[in-house]
Amino acid sequence: MKIGFIGLGNMGAPMAANLAAAGHDVVGFDVAGTTALGVTPVASAVAAATQRDIVITMLPNGDILRAVAGDIIPAMQSGATLIDCSTVDVDSARAVADQAQTAGMLTVDAPVSGGIGGAAGGTLTFMAGGSADAFAVAQPLFDIMGQKAVHCGEAGAGQAAKICNNMILGATMIATCEAFALADKLGLERQKMFDVASTSSGYSWSMNAYCPAPGVGPQSPADNGYAPGFASELMLKDLGLSQQAAEAVDADTPMGARALELYRQFVEDEGGKGRDFSAMLPRFETRGRS
Ligand code: NAD
């Protein structure tokens, strides 16, 4: 396949490199001038999109995606497929899909989970929205860059799944951290707390797979000084997207709203920026009720 990759950041560069390593002809562009192993650099997003079977974007947010899409869609060849792997708002995903489909392209919104490690190791999970035909074109590439791809529905469904999943994650991580901090104050050993909660109804991915208490459970960013992992500011971004979506469709999401407030406070006022999102535990440890 002739692939154009736009956005060679922490996630995009290793994803593009994996496609090149699998034998695809990949050209890439990033405004910051970053490159990726095996990927031929080109001078602009339009150059990366011209005469390519597939164009993949991995960009910071929906405004940038809309701007890039506005530039590249007129340059793409008819029948090409645009796959956006960024995490963006559902409205931007649908607007870009509409624009591209009107111009004769196939589109997939395919945000990922699995982080930088998953991007490097080719073990991402893709949550995809788009037609069955578009998903069929994208699936072999998802198989190279990831270990699982779920076709969630029509355009925007991938982003909807991503932000709902991460709203659960934000709320459960906070709940897990505050429970550990309470257990500490009640004199309970952390290992005992883990042994009980991880095998009882306190079970969750935050508890079992990504335990925020250092030295307890499987290896996680807590065992590495809370270096990300998944940075708190990225969780803040995703919680913001879920509240934006909830407002748009009049959904009542009080836990998501509270999680957003707590991560905003943590990132903006309490030094949480650049720390893993599980560093909520040391935050709670130092606090009382007021
Ligand atoms: P990043 O900031 O490292 O990479 C984004 C890249 O886009 C940057 O290199 C930037 O220079 C480039 N860019 C910005 N505007 C551009 C433009 N107009 N044209 C071309 N390139 C442009 O971010 P990342 O960590 O790679 O994340 C990318 C996306 O993936 C985000 O939407 C993020 O929310 C999502 N995501 C990240 C993670 C993670 O753990 N890092 C996990 C899941 C999803």
Coordinates of N, CA and C and ligand atoms in Angstrom, one line a residue, residues 6-12 29-32 34 45 58-61 64 68 85-87 112-113 115-116 162 229-230 234 237-238, ligand 1:
I6 N 0.5 11.5 8.7 CA 0.6 13.0 9.1 C 0.5 13.1 10.6
G7 N 1.5 13.5 11.2 CA 1.6 13.6 12.7 C 2.5 12.5 13.2
L8 N 3.8 12.8 13.2 CA 4.8 11.8 13.6 C 5.3 12.2 15.0
G9 N 4.4 12.2 16.0 CA 4.7 12.5 17.4 C 5.0 11.2 18.2
N10 N 4.7 11.3 19.5 CA 5.0 10.1 20.3 C 4.3 8.9 19.9
M11 N 3.1 9.0 19.4 CA 2.4 7.8 18.9 C 2.6 7.6 17.4
G12 N 2.4 8.7 16.7 CA 2.5 8.5 15.2 C 3.8 8.0 14.7
F29 N 4.8 13.3 7.3 CA 5.0 14.7 7.5 C 4.5 15.1 9.0
D30 N 5.4 16.0 9.6 CA 5.0 16.5 10.9 C 5.5 18.0 10.9
V31 N 4.6 18.9 11.3 CA 5.0 20.3 11.4 C 6.3 20.5 12.2
A32 N 6.5 19.7 13.2 CA 7.7 19.8 14.0 C 9.0 19.3 13.4
T34 N 9.6 16.1 12.8 CA 10.0 14.8 13.3 C 9.9 13.8 12.2
A45 N 1.7 18.4 4.5 CA 0.6 17.4 4.7 C 0.0 17.1 3.3
M58 N -2.5 11.4 12.9 CA -2.3 11.2 14.3 C -1.9 12.5 15.0
L59 N -3.0 13.3 15.3 CA -2.8 14.7 15.6 C -3.3 15.0 17.0
P60 N -2.9 16.2 17.5 CA -3.3 16.5 18.9 C -4.7 16.7 19.2
N61 N -5.5 17.4 18.3 CA -6.9 17.7 18.7 C -7.8 17.9 17.5
I64 N -7.1 20.9 15.0 CA -5.9 20.7 14.0 C -6.3 19.6 13.0
V68 N -6.1 20.2 9.0 CA -5.3 19.3 8.1 C -6.2 18.7 7.1
C85 N -6.5 8.5 13.5 CA -6.2 7.7 14.8 C -6.1 8.7 16.0
S86 N -6.2 10.0 15.8 CA -6.1 10.9 16.9 C -7.3 10.7 17.8
T87 N -7.2 11.2 19.1 CA -8.4 11.3 19.9 C -9.0 12.7 19.8
V112 N -7.1 5.2 19.5 CA -6.4 4.0 20.0 C -6.3 4.0 21.5
S113 N -6.1 2.8 22.1 CA -5.7 2.8 23.5 C -4.5 1.9 23.5
G115 N -1.3 3.4 24.5 CA -0.2 4.4 24.8 C 1.0 4.2 24.0
I116 N 2.1 4.8 24.4 CA 3.3 4.9 23.6 C 3.9 3.5 23.5
K162 N -14.2 5.6 22.5 CA -12.9 6.0 23.2 C -13.2 6.9 24.4
G229 N 3.9 6.2 31.1 CA 2.5 5.9 31.1 C 1.5 6.8 30.3
F230 N 0.5 7.1 31.0 CA -0.6 7.9 30.4 C -0.7 9.1 31.3
L234 N -3.3 14.1 29.5 CA -4.0 13.4 28.4 C -5.4 12.9 29.0
K237 N -7.6 15.8 29.0 CA -8.1 16.1 27.6 C -9.3 15.1 27.3
D238 N -9.2 13.9 27.6 CA -10.2 12.9 27.3 C -11.5 13.1 28.1
Ligands
NAD1 P1 2.2 14.3 20.2 O1 2.0 15.7 20.6 O2 3.5 13.6 20.6 O3 2.1 14.2 18.6 C1 1.2 15.0 17.8 C2 2.1 15.4 16.6 O4 1.3 16.1 15.7 C3 3.2 16.4 17.0 O5 4.5 15.8 16.6 C4 2.9 17.6 16.2 O6 4.1 18.3 15.8 C5 2.1 17.1 15.1 N1 1.3 18.1 14.5 C6 0.5 19.1 15.0 N2 -0.1 19.9 14.1 C7 0.3 19.3 12.9 C8 -0.1 19.6 11.6 N3 -0.9 20.7 11.3 N4 0.4 18.9 10.6 C9 1.3 17.9 10.8 N5 1.6 17.5 12.1 C10 1.1 18.2 13.1 O7 0.9 13.5 20.7 P2 0.8 11.9 20.8 O8 1.1 11.5 22.2 O9 1.5 11.3 19.6 O10 -0.8 11.8 20.6 C11 -1.4 11.9 19.3 C12 -2.9 11.6 19.5 O11 -3.1 10.3 20.1 C13 -3.6 12.6 20.4 O12 -4.9 12.9 19.9 C14 -3.7 11.8 21.7 O13 -4.8 12.2 22.5 C15 -3.9 10.4 21.2 N6 -3.4 9.4 22.2 C16 -2.2 9.5 22.8 C17 -1.8 8.5 23.7 C18 -0.5 8.6 24.5 O14 -0.3 7.8 25.4 N7 0.4 9.5 24.1 C19 -2.6 7.4 23.9 C20 -3.8 7.2 23.2 C21 -4.2 8.3 22.3

